[in-house]
XYZ file of C-alpha atoms in Angstrom:
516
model
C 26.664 -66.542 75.093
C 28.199 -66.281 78.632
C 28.144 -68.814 81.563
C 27.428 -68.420 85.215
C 27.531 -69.955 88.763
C 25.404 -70.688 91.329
C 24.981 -67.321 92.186
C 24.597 -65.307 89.365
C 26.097 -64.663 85.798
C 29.161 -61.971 85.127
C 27.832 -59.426 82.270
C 31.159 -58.618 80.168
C 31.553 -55.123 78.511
C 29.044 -54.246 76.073
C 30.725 -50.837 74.458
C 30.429 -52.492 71.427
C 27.335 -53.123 71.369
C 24.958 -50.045 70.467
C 23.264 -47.111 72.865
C 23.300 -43.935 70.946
C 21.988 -40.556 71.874
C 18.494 -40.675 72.210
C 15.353 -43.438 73.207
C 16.836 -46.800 72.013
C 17.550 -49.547 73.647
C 20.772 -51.974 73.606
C 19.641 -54.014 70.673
C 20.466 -57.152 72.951
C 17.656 -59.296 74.975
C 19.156 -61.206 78.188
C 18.015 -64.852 78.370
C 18.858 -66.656 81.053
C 18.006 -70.073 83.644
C 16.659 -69.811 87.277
C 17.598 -73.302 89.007
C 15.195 -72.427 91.863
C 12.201 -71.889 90.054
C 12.048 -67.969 91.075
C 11.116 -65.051 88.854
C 12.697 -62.484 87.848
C 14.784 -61.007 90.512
C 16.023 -57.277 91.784
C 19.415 -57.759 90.363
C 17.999 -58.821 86.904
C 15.875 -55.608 86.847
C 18.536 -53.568 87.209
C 20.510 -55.375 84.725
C 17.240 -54.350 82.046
C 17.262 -50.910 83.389
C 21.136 -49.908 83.294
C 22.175 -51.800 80.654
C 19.163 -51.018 78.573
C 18.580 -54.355 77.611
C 15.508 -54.898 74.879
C 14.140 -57.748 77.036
C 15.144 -59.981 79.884
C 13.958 -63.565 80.404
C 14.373 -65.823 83.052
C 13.405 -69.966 82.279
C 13.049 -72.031 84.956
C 14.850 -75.207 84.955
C 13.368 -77.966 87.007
C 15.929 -81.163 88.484
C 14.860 -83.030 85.079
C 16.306 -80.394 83.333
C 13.414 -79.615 81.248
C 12.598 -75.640 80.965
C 9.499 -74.372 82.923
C 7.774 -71.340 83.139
C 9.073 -68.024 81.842
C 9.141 -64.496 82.935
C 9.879 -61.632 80.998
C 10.279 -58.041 81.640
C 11.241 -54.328 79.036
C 11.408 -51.455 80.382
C 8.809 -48.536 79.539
C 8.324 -45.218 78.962
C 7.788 -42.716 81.817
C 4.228 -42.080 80.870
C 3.026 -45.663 81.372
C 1.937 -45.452 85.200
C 5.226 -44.001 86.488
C 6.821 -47.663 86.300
C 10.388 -48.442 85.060
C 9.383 -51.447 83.832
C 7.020 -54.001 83.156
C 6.837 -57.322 84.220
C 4.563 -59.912 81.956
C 2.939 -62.812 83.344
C 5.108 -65.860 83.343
C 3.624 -68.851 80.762
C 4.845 -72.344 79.966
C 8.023 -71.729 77.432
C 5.967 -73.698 74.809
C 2.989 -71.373 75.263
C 5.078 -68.083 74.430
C 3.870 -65.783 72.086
C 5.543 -62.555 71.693
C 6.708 -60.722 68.444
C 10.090 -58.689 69.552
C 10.272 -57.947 65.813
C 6.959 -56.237 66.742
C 7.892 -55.057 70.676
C 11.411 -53.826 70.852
C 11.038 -50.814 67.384
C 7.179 -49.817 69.236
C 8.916 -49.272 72.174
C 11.736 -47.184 71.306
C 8.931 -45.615 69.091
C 7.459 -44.700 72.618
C 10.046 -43.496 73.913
C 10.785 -41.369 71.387
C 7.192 -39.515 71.479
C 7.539 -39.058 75.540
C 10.882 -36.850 74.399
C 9.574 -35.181 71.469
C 8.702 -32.273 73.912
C 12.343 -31.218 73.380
C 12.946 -30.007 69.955
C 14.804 -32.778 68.463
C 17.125 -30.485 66.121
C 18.434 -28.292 69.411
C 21.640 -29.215 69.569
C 22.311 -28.211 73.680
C 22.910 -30.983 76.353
C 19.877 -32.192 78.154
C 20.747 -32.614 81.878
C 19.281 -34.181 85.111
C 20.761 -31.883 88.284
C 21.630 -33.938 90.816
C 22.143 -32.711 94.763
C 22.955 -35.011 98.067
C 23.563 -34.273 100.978
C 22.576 -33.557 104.779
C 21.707 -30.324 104.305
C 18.062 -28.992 105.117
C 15.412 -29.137 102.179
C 15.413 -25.486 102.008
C 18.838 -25.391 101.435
C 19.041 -28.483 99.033
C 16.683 -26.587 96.841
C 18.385 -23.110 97.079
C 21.307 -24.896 95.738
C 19.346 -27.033 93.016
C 17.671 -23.065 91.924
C 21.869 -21.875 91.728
C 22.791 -24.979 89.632
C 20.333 -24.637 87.435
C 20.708 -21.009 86.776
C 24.438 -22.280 86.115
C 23.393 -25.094 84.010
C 21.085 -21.862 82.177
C 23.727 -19.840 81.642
C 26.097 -22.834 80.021
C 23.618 -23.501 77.271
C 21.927 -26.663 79.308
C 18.596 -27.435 79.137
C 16.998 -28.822 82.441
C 15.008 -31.606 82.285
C 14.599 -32.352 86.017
C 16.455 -32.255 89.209
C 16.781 -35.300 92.167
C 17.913 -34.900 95.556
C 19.303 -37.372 97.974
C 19.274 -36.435 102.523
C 22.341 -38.099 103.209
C 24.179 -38.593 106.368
C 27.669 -39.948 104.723
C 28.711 -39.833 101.265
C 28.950 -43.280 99.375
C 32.453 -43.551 98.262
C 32.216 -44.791 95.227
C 28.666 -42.856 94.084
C 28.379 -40.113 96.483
C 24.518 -41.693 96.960
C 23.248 -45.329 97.203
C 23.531 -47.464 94.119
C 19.715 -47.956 94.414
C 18.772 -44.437 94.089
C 21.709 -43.684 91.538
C 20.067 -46.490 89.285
C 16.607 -45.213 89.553
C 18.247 -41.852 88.687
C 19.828 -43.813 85.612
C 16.530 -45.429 84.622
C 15.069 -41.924 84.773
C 17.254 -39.776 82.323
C 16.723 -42.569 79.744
C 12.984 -42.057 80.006
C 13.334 -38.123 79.765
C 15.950 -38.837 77.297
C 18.751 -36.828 79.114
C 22.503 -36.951 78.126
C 24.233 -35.220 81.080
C 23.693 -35.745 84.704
C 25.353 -32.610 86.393
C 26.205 -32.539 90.550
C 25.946 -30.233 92.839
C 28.501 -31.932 94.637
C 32.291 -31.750 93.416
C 33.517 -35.380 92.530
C 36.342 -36.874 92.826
C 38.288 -38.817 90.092
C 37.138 -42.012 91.266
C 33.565 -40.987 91.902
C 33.016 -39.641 88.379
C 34.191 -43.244 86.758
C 31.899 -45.186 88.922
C 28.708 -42.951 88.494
C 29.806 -43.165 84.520
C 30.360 -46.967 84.217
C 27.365 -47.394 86.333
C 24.599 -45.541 84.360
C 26.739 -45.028 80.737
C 26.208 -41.302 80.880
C 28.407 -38.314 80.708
C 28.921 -36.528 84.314
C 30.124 -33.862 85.331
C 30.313 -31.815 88.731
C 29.170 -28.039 89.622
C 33.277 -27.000 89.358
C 33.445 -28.326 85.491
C 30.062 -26.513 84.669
C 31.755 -23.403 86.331
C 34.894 -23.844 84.242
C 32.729 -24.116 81.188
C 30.958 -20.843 82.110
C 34.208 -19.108 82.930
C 34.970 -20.637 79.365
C 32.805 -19.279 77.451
C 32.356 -15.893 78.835
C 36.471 -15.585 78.564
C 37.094 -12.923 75.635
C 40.795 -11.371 76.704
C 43.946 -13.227 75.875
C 44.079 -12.888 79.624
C 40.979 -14.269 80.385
C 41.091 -17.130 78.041
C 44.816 -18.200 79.660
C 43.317 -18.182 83.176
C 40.202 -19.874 82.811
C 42.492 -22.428 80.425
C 45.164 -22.893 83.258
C 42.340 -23.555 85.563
C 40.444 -26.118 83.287
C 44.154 -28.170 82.610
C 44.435 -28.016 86.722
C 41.347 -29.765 87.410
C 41.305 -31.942 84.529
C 45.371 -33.529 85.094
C 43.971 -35.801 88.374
C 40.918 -36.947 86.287
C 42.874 -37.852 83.037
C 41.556 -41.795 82.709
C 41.646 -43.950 79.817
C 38.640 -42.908 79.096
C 35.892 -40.767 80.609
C 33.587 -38.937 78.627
C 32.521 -36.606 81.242
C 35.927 -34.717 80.157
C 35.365 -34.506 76.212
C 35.047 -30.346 76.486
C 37.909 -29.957 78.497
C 40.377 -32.373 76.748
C 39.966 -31.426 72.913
C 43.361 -30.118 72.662
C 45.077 -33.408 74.544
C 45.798 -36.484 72.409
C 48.440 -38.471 70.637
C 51.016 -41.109 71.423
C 54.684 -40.187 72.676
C 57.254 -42.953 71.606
C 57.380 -45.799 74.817
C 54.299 -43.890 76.304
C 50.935 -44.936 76.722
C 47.893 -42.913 75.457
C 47.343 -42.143 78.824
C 50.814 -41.507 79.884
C 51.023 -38.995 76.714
C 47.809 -36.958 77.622
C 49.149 -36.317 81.523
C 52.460 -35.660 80.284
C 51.177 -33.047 77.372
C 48.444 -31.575 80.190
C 51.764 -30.712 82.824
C 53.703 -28.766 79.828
C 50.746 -27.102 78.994
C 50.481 -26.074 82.765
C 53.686 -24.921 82.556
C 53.740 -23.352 79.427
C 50.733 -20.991 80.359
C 51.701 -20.346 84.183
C 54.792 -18.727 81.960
C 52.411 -16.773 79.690
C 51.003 -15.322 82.488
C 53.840 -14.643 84.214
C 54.028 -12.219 81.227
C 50.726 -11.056 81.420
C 51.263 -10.531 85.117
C 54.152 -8.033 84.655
C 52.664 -6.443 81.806
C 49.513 -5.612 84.298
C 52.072 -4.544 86.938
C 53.304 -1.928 84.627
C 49.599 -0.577 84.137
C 49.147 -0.631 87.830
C 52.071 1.446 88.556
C 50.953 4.247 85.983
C 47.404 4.306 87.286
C 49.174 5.113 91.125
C 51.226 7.729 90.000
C 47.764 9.927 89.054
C 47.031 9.430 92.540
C 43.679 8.720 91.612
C 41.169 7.325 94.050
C 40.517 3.749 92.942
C 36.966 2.069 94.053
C 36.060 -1.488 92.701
C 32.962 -2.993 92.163
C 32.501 -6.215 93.809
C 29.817 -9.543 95.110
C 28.300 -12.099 93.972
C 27.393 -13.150 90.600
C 24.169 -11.549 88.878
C 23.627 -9.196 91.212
C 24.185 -6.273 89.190
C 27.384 -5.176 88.984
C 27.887 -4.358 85.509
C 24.312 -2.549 85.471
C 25.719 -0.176 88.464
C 29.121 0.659 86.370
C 26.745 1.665 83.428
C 24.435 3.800 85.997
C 27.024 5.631 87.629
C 29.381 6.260 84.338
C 26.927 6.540 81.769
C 28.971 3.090 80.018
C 27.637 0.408 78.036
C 29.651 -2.576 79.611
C 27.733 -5.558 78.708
C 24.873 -6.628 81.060
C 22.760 -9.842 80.745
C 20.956 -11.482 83.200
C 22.797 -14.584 83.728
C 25.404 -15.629 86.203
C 29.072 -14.222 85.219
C 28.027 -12.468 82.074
C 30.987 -10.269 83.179
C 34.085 -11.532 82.863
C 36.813 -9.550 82.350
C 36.860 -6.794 84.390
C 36.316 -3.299 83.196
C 37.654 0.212 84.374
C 36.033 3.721 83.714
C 36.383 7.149 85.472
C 34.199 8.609 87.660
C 34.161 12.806 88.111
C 32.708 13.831 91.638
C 31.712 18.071 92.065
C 34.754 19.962 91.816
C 36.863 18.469 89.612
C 37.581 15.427 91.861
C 37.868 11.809 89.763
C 38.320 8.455 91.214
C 39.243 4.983 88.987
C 35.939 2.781 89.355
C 36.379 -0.785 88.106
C 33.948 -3.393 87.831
C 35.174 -7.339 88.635
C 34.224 -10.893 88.372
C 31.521 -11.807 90.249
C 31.876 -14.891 93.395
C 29.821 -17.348 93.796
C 29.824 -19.665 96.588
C 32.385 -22.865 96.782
C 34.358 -21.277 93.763
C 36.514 -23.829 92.100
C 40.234 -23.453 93.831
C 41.477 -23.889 90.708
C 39.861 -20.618 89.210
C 40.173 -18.936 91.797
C 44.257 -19.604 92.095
C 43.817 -18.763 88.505
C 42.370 -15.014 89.147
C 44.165 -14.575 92.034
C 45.928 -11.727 90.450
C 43.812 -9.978 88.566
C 42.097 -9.891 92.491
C 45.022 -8.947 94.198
C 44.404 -5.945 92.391
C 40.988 -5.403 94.948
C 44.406 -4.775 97.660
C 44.628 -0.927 95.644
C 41.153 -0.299 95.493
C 40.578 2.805 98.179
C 37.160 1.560 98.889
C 35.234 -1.927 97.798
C 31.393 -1.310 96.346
C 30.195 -4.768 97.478
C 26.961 -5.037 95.697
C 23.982 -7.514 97.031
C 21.223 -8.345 95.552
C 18.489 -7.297 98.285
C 15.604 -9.007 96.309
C 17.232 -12.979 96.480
C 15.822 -14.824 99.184
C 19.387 -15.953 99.928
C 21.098 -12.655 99.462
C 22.348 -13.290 103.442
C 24.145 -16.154 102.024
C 25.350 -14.464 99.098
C 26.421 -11.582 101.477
C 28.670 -13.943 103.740
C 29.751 -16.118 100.456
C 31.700 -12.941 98.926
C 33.330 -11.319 102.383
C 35.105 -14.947 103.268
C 36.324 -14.846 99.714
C 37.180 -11.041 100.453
C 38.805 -12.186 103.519
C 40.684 -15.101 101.840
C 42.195 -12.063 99.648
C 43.468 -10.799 102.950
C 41.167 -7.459 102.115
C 39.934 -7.106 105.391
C 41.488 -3.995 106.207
C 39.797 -1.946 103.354
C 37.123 0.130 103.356
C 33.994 -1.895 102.229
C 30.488 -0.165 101.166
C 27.648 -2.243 100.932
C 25.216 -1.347 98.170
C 21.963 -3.425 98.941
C 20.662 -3.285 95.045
C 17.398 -4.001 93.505
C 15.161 -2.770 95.638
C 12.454 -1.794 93.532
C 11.645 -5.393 93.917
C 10.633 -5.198 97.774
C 8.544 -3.091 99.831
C 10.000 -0.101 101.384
C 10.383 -0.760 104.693
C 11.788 -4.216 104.481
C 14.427 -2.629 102.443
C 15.229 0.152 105.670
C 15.018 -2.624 107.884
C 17.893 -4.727 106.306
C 19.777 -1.301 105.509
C 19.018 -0.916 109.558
C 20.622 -4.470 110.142
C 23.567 -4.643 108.026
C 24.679 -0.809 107.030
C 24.695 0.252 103.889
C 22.713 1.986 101.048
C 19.943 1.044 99.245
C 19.793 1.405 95.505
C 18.577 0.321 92.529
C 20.764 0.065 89.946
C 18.074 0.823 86.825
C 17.533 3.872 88.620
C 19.686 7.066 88.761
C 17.504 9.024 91.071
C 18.348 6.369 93.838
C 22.280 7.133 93.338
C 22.201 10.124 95.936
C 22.896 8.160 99.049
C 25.275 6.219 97.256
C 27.008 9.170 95.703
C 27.268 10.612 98.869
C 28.490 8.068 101.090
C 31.009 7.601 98.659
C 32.799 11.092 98.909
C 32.551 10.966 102.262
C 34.783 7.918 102.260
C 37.344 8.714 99.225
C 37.828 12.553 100.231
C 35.561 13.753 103.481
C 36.574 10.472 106.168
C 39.251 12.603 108.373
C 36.880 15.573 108.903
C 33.955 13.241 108.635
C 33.088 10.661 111.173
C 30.426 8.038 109.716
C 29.169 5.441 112.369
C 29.810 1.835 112.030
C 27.136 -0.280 110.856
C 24.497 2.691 109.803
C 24.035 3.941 106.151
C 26.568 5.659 105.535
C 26.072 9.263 103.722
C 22.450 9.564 104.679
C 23.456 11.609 107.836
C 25.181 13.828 105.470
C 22.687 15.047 103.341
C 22.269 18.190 103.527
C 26.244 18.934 103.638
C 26.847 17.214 100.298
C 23.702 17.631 98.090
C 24.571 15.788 94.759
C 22.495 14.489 91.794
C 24.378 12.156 89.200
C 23.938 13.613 85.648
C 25.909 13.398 82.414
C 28.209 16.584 83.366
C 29.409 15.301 86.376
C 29.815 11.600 85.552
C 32.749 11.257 82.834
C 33.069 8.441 80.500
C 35.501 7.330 78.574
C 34.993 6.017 75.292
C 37.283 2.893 75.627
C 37.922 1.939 79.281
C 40.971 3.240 81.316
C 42.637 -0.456 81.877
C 41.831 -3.687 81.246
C 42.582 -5.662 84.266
């Protein structure tokens, strides 16, 4: 029982109370008085719809004191005329008949058959993508396609995706309450678990949006970080992408936030005179410092291989751009490897290093990297700042982009900031527009044309010979060789340099070279 005023009623905390995983409902109905004879209002709809109340009633009270009329609403499932919820016609409270008994299990029986698309023993999140901003619509979708090739490649499954054009940010829920509660209302009908934004959140953004709908959030940086995660295999790896995750997660340690569960496994118990909470931030900042030393370690030990790979004198020519677009499947092409390729974003994580032979006898270091992406997390990329410093060696940069991607422009502009962030504008950069078996001809020469470069495809060997060329031209020919800014460069050379890859003049190693 609570009590209200004249203006409303105060809902206390109902944690206690249950909401599991899945269609059902609160296992609580909201009865309440109207002194003004009114029926239900906005603000008690809401109340139904967030806190997933079984039923909410609202009984007039006249001046006599003597109950009214009635009105009742429950919410429904998505495939009852696109409503949220349904309002019954109001009756005398003497004339009520209605069986909840009967009501609240066939609804949540509903419910459950509108999900049952989903295979009820996967075990994966279900998330609702969610994107606002003041961008164009073209570009709010573009971003919504990225996300959800990110939410892909964590293991997510995609249930739907909402956008919000928005001039200014809501401070506390990045978008207005009303559409943030229809979003709410929504992933309960679609049964979803995770609402993921495109949209970094801050600390206090992510507890509002989580009190508000009783979902776990989380933001595009986490779902990197849980990528970066997963795909980590080196001790190296796995102590960067952890230093990262501890990093962003230290400003968003709460008393609780579920949102965090994947990140904070390893955090818990109570220091003598400290509070849980106090404990967990003081535990994250010595595990901060504990693997900053580690790879301080690492660091040095990497150092070591770097000096030994400069005293061959070897040409050194890394592989870089942005994620997917084929990086990995290049290394293999031109070295005859089998470095692991899948077509998701950042199946490559730890970078890779093979040797390349060129005609007479002439071998350069060719190294494959993490791929960008745009808005990389600061965190991770702090994290991998050295193992990128390492690009400052490379003799010439292979950046590859994906020709076929409608937003390869984008993509293209995405990885040279980051490139210029490095401070690696000075060196030699190659671009290798790739994939382009997947467009017509001359739209591929005409953005070769535009931007310089060569045109490849990276499934094919037969379309190395530009790139094969315009690469010796750059490592060993440049002083006697003049190539032309902005044109593709080798093709002028053609005749002077004839050269077909095959497996005599491409040398592989059976393990690679150095493991960056």
């Amino acid at each position: 029982m609570i009590v209200g005023g004249p203006l409303g009623i105060w809902i206390p905390d109902l944690a206690d109370f249950r909401l599991g995983k899945g269609p059902r409902l609160r296992g609580l109905r909201l009865i309440h008085t109207h002194l003004r004879g009114e029926p239900l209002t906005r603000d008690d709809l809401t109340d139904l719809a967030l806190l997933r109340f079984d039923l909410i009633a609202a009984l007039e009270v006249g001046e006599d004191g003597l109950p009214g009329e009635i009105y009742l609403a429950h919410l429904t499932p998505l495939s009852m005329q696109g409503e949220n919820w349904r309002c019954l016609d109001p009756v005398a409270v003497g004339q009520l008949e209605i069986n909840c008994r009967e009501l609240i299990p066939a609804l949540e029986s509903e419910f459950a058959r509108t999900q049952r698309r989903i295979d009820a023993q996967d075990p994966r999140d279900r998330a609702i993508l969610v994107h606002a901003s003041s961008a164009p619509r073209g570009v709010i979708e573009d971003s919504l396609n990225e996300l959800a090739d990110l939410a892909d490649t964590a293991g997510v499954i995609v249930l739907d995706r909402i956008s919000q054009r928005r001039h200014q940010f809501h401070p506390r829920f990045l978008m207005g309450r009303e559409k943030l509660m229809d979003l709410s209302i929504q992933a309960f009908q679609r049964g979803a678990d995770l609402l993921i934004f495109d949209q970094e959140l801050n600390p206090s953004q992510r507890r509002s949006i989580t009190d508000l709908t009783e979902i776990r959030v989380i933001d595009r940086t986490q779902l990197i970080l849980d990528i970066f995660a997963q795909r980590a295999h080196t001790r190296e790896g796995k102590l960067k992408v952890e230093l990262a995750q501890m990093k962003y997660l230290l400003p968003r340690l709460t008393a609780e936030d579920s949102g965090l569960s994947r990140l904070t496994g390893g955090i818990g118990g109570r220091g003598p005179g400290e509070t849980k909470l106090e404990s967990d931030r003081r535990k994250a900042r010595d595990r901060i410092h504990r693997l900053g030393k580690e790879l301080e370690s690492v660091n040095r030990e990497r150092n070591l291989r770097r000096s030994r790979r400069n005293q061959n004198a070897l040409p050194v020519v890394s592989i870089v751009g942005y994620t997917n677009v084929g990086k990995s499947t290049l290394l293999n092409g031109l070295t005859h490897s089998r470095v692991y390729v899948e077509n998701k974003l950042f199946a490559t994580l730890d970078p890779t290093t093979r040797r390349l032979r060129f005609p007479r006898e002439r071998d350069v270091i060719i190294t494959d990297t993490v791929g960008f992406i745009r808005d990389l997390p600061k965190d991770l990329l702090d994290a991998f700042r050295a193992t990128l410093s390492e690009l400052k060696d490379a003799n010439l940069l292979l950046h590859v982009i994906d020709i076929s991607h409608p937003q390869f422009e984008e993509q293209m502009q995405a990885v040279e900031k980051i490139l210029g962030d490095l401070g690696l504008q000075e060196t030699p950069i190659l671009r290798v527009f790739n994939k382009s078996d997947r467009i017509d001809p001359e739209t591929g020469d005409s953005i070769v044309r535009r931007y310089g470069g060569i045109r490849i495809s990276a499934l094919d060997s037969k379309t190395f010979s530009p790139l094969l060329r315009a690469m010796e031209e750059r490592l060993f020919l440049m002083p006697q060789v003049a190539v032309e800014e902005n044109q593709p460069a080798g093709l002028e050379s053609q005749d002077r340099f004839p050269y077909e890859p095959d497996e005599k003049s491409c040398k592989k190693g059976s393990e690679p070279l150095a493991h960056l």
